[in-house]
Short mmCIF file of C-alpha atoms in Angstrom, two decimals:
data_model
loop_
_atom_site.label_atom_id
_atom_site.label_comp_id
_atom_site.label_asym_id
_atom_site.label_seq_id
_atom_site.Cartn_x
_atom_site.Cartn_y
_atom_site.Cartn_z
CA ASP A 1 11.24 71.69 -9.19
CA ALA A 2 10.89 70.92 -5.42
CA GLY A 3 10.99 74.60 -4.46
CA VAL A 4 13.16 76.10 -1.79
CA ILE A 5 14.02 73.42 0.80
CA GLN A 6 14.86 74.31 4.37
CA SER A 7 16.03 72.18 7.26
CA PRO A 8 15.35 71.56 10.05
CA ARG A 9 11.68 72.47 10.11
CA HIS A 10 11.70 72.76 13.88
CA GLU A 11 14.62 73.22 16.32
CA VAL A 12 14.47 73.49 20.02
CA THR A 13 17.76 74.17 21.75
CA GLU A 14 19.10 75.58 24.93
CA MET A 15 20.67 78.97 25.37
CA GLY A 16 24.35 78.96 24.41
CA GLN A 17 24.17 76.16 21.94
CA GLU A 18 25.08 76.53 18.25
CA VAL A 19 22.30 76.45 15.71
CA THR A 20 22.76 75.79 12.00
CA LEU A 21 19.91 76.34 9.54
CA ARG A 22 20.14 75.07 6.00
CA CYS A 23 18.70 76.09 2.68
CA LYS A 24 18.69 74.70 -0.82
CA PRO A 25 17.43 77.36 -3.32
CA ILE A 26 15.58 76.71 -6.56
CA SER A 27 17.96 75.60 -9.19
CA GLY A 28 18.96 78.50 -11.52
CA HIS A 29 18.04 81.27 -9.09
CA ASP A 30 20.83 83.78 -8.65
CA TYR A 31 19.62 85.42 -5.43
CA LEU A 32 19.22 83.83 -2.00
CA PHE A 33 17.67 85.65 0.99
CA TRP A 34 17.49 84.89 4.70
CA TYR A 35 14.59 86.48 6.62
CA ARG A 36 13.52 86.22 10.18
CA GLN A 37 9.87 86.56 11.24
CA THR A 38 8.52 87.42 14.71
CA MET A 39 5.20 88.77 15.85
CA MET A 40 6.82 92.04 17.04
CA ARG A 41 9.10 92.80 14.05
CA GLY A 42 7.45 91.07 11.20
CA LEU A 43 9.68 89.72 8.37
CA GLU A 44 13.19 91.16 8.62
CA LEU A 45 15.84 90.69 5.96
CA LEU A 46 19.03 89.38 7.53
CA ILE A 47 21.33 88.87 4.53
CA TYR A 48 21.15 88.19 0.89
CA PHE A 49 23.53 86.72 -1.69
CA ASN A 50 23.90 87.19 -5.43
CA ASN A 51 25.71 84.41 -7.26
CA ASN A 52 26.95 83.08 -3.88
CA VAL A 53 28.45 86.42 -2.95
CA PRO A 54 27.03 88.21 0.19
CA ILE A 55 25.64 91.52 -0.95
CA ASP A 56 24.03 93.11 2.17
CA ASP A 57 24.38 91.77 5.70
CA SER A 58 23.29 94.91 7.43
CA GLY A 59 20.27 93.08 8.88
CA MET A 60 22.33 90.47 10.71
CA PRO A 61 21.62 91.42 14.31
CA GLU A 62 24.97 90.61 15.92
CA ASP A 63 28.26 88.83 15.44
CA ARG A 64 26.64 85.74 16.80
CA PHE A 65 24.96 85.42 13.38
CA SER A 66 26.78 84.32 10.31
CA ALA A 67 25.75 83.05 6.87
CA LYS A 68 27.60 81.27 4.09
CA MET A 69 26.78 80.19 0.59
CA PRO A 70 29.63 77.84 -0.49
CA ASN A 71 27.91 77.01 -3.80
CA ALA A 72 24.78 77.80 -5.87
CA SER A 73 22.73 75.08 -4.33
CA PHE A 74 23.36 75.43 -0.58
CA SER A 75 23.43 78.12 2.22
CA THR A 76 23.66 78.04 5.95
CA LEU A 77 22.74 80.49 8.65
CA LYS A 78 24.54 79.90 11.90
CA ILE A 79 23.86 81.31 15.34
CA GLN A 80 26.54 80.83 17.93
CA PRO A 81 25.84 81.11 20.80
CA SER A 82 22.05 81.18 20.65
CA GLU A 83 19.89 83.25 23.00
CA PRO A 84 16.15 83.12 23.82
CA ARG A 85 15.56 86.32 21.91
CA ASP A 86 16.67 84.52 18.65
CA SER A 87 13.48 82.45 18.82
CA ALA A 88 11.63 83.01 15.55
CA VAL A 89 10.80 81.53 12.18
CA TYR A 90 13.70 81.77 9.84
CA PHE A 91 12.83 81.83 6.11
CA CYS A 92 15.06 81.24 3.16
CA ALA A 93 13.89 82.55 -0.23
CA SER A 94 15.34 82.52 -3.67
CA SER A 95 14.78 84.65 -6.81
CA PRO A 96 15.84 84.40 -10.44
CA GLY A 97 17.63 87.71 -10.27
CA ARG A 98 15.24 90.23 -11.84
CA PRO A 99 12.81 92.48 -10.01
CA GLY A 100 10.01 90.19 -9.07
CA GLU A 101 8.75 87.68 -6.59
CA LEU A 102 10.70 85.79 -4.09
CA PHE A 103 10.05 82.09 -3.63
CA PHE A 104 10.00 81.12 0.03
CA GLY A 105 10.83 77.89 1.72
CA GLU A 106 8.57 76.50 4.45
CA GLY A 107 10.68 78.07 7.25
CA SER A 108 12.70 76.76 10.22
CA ARG A 109 10.96 77.43 13.59
CA LEU A 110 13.72 77.98 16.20
CA THR A 111 12.95 77.94 19.90
CA VAL A 112 15.83 78.81 22.25
CA LEU A 113 15.11 77.95 25.88
CA GLU B 1 16.32 103.43 5.81
CA ASP B 2 13.60 101.92 3.64
CA LYS B 3 10.15 101.82 5.36
CA VAL B 4 6.99 99.90 4.46
CA VAL B 5 3.97 100.46 6.66
CA GLN B 6 0.78 98.46 6.53
CA SER B 7 -2.56 99.27 7.99
CA PRO B 8 -4.62 98.19 9.77
CA LEU B 9 -2.41 95.69 11.71
CA SER B 10 -5.49 93.47 12.18
CA LEU B 11 -9.01 93.28 10.93
CA VAL B 12 -11.97 91.09 11.77
CA VAL B 13 -14.86 90.90 9.27
CA HIS B 14 -17.86 88.61 8.48
CA GLU B 15 -18.07 86.50 5.42
CA GLY B 16 -19.23 88.43 2.47
CA ASP B 17 -17.78 91.71 3.53
CA THR B 18 -15.38 93.71 1.41
CA VAL B 19 -11.99 94.67 2.86
CA THR B 20 -9.28 97.14 1.93
CA LEU B 21 -5.76 96.74 3.12
CA ASN B 22 -3.26 99.60 2.87
CA CYS B 23 0.44 99.73 2.29
CA SER B 24 2.52 102.91 2.21
CA TYR B 25 6.22 103.07 1.55
CA GLU B 26 9.22 105.33 1.75
CA VAL B 27 12.17 103.80 -0.08
CA THR B 28 15.14 104.61 -2.31
CA ASN B 29 15.31 103.19 -5.80
CA PHE B 30 11.74 101.73 -5.99
CA ARG B 31 11.27 99.00 -8.56
CA SER B 32 8.14 97.13 -7.55
CA LEU B 33 5.47 96.49 -4.93
CA LEU B 34 4.37 92.95 -4.14
CA TRP B 35 1.57 91.40 -2.10
CA TYR B 36 1.89 88.08 -0.44
CA LYS B 37 -0.58 85.96 1.51
CA GLN B 38 0.69 83.95 4.51
CA GLU B 39 -1.39 81.26 6.14
CA LYS B 40 0.33 78.82 8.43
CA LYS B 41 3.55 78.48 6.55
CA ALA B 42 5.48 80.39 3.89
CA PRO B 43 4.24 83.52 2.18
CA THR B 44 2.71 82.92 -1.18
CA PHE B 45 2.76 85.48 -4.01
CA LEU B 46 -0.38 87.31 -5.00
CA PHE B 47 0.52 90.34 -7.11
CA MET B 48 3.41 92.47 -8.36
CA LEU B 49 2.84 96.09 -9.34
CA THR B 50 5.22 98.35 -11.07
CA SER B 51 3.12 100.95 -12.79
CA SER B 52 0.74 103.53 -11.21
CA GLY B 53 -2.98 103.25 -11.85
CA ILE B 54 -3.07 99.87 -13.45
CA GLU B 55 -5.22 97.44 -11.41
CA LYS B 56 -4.18 93.87 -11.10
CA LYS B 57 -6.98 91.41 -10.51
CA SER B 58 -7.25 87.75 -9.61
CA GLY B 59 -10.74 86.47 -8.75
CA ARG B 60 -12.00 88.44 -5.80
CA LEU B 61 -8.66 90.10 -5.08
CA SER B 62 -7.44 93.24 -6.72
CA SER B 63 -4.64 95.73 -6.17
CA ILE B 64 -3.51 99.06 -7.43
CA LEU B 65 -0.42 101.21 -6.95
CA ASP B 66 0.01 105.00 -6.63
CA LYS B 67 3.65 105.88 -7.14
CA LYS B 68 2.97 109.58 -6.68
CA GLU B 69 1.42 109.15 -3.25
CA LEU B 70 3.57 106.10 -2.44
CA PHE B 71 0.92 103.61 -1.56
CA SER B 72 -0.96 100.55 -2.62
CA ILE B 73 -4.22 98.96 -1.63
CA LEU B 74 -5.31 95.38 -1.80
CA ASN B 75 -9.08 94.84 -2.04
CA ILE B 76 -10.92 91.55 -1.25
CA THR B 77 -14.55 91.38 -2.14
CA ALA B 78 -17.08 88.85 -0.87
CA THR B 79 -14.63 87.57 1.71
CA GLN B 80 -14.61 83.87 2.70
CA THR B 81 -13.17 82.19 5.76
CA GLY B 82 -10.39 80.85 3.58
CA ASP B 83 -9.23 84.43 3.10
CA SER B 84 -8.14 84.50 6.76
CA ALA B 85 -4.37 85.05 6.70
CA ILE B 86 -1.67 87.55 7.14
CA TYR B 87 -1.32 89.79 4.10
CA LEU B 88 2.13 91.08 3.52
CA CYS B 89 3.20 94.03 1.39
CA ALA B 90 6.76 94.20 0.16
CA VAL B 91 8.66 96.78 -1.78
CA GLY B 92 11.45 95.84 -4.26
CA VAL B 93 14.38 98.16 -4.41
CA THR B 94 17.66 98.09 -6.24
CA SER B 95 20.97 99.13 -5.01
CA LEU B 96 22.82 102.14 -6.32
CA GLY B 97 23.83 101.18 -9.79
CA GLY B 98 20.86 98.82 -10.07
CA SER B 99 22.81 95.63 -10.00
CA ASN B 100 21.15 94.11 -6.88
CA TYR B 101 17.58 93.76 -5.82
CA LYS B 102 15.84 93.03 -2.51
CA LEU B 103 12.43 93.08 -0.94
CA THR B 104 11.62 94.97 2.23
CA PHE B 105 8.37 93.80 3.91
CA GLY B 106 5.85 95.56 6.05
CA LYS B 107 4.67 93.91 9.27
CA GLY B 108 1.46 92.64 7.65
CA THR B 109 -2.21 92.83 8.24
CA LEU B 110 -3.92 89.91 10.03
CA LEU B 111 -7.28 89.37 8.45
CA THR B 112 -9.83 87.16 10.22
CA VAL B 113 -13.01 86.32 8.33
CA ASN B 114 -15.74 84.90 10.63
CA PRO B 115 -18.62 82.78 9.18
#
């Protein structure tokens, strides 16, 4: 298996622009997680899905953030409009659905100017 | 709110030293505690602990969990420069009813091993 695949790897955009981050989880994994990592706050859970259904989005910072999982093999995290404080590395991770490890993608590094 | 606190936040040692990293937690519906190593990219899995007092070991790394005192330690003996990384502690919790599972991470410990 190729592992969790994220795109783009790097994104530089200007304040106010829309940003869409993409994730393909490991086939057969029921859970998908979106995390954001910054020096100040560490790894924060934004939202997670179970069988494509959003379970907990309490970590989504504002209405500017939204996430979807239209099918078992694809998820998006959208920021509209983006702000400089959104600059971070965004990780997608998937899990087979039992207590255990998460498998992380390589991350998408977002810079908002 | 679930809390996972790691200490120290950063540590600088010389090759050959032994280090101990700490992780304490305060969560609802604990299921597991995991350690990850993060170099330049994604976190990679090291250990998962679910039972108190049982040491997990992999080479020079070992870890143990104390569910009564709500903490875990990660030991690295005979450190090497390749051990330089951020070490992340995460606690797995289930939702009420136990049907869903998520990991809450600490902020990590940045370990630097100098030659």
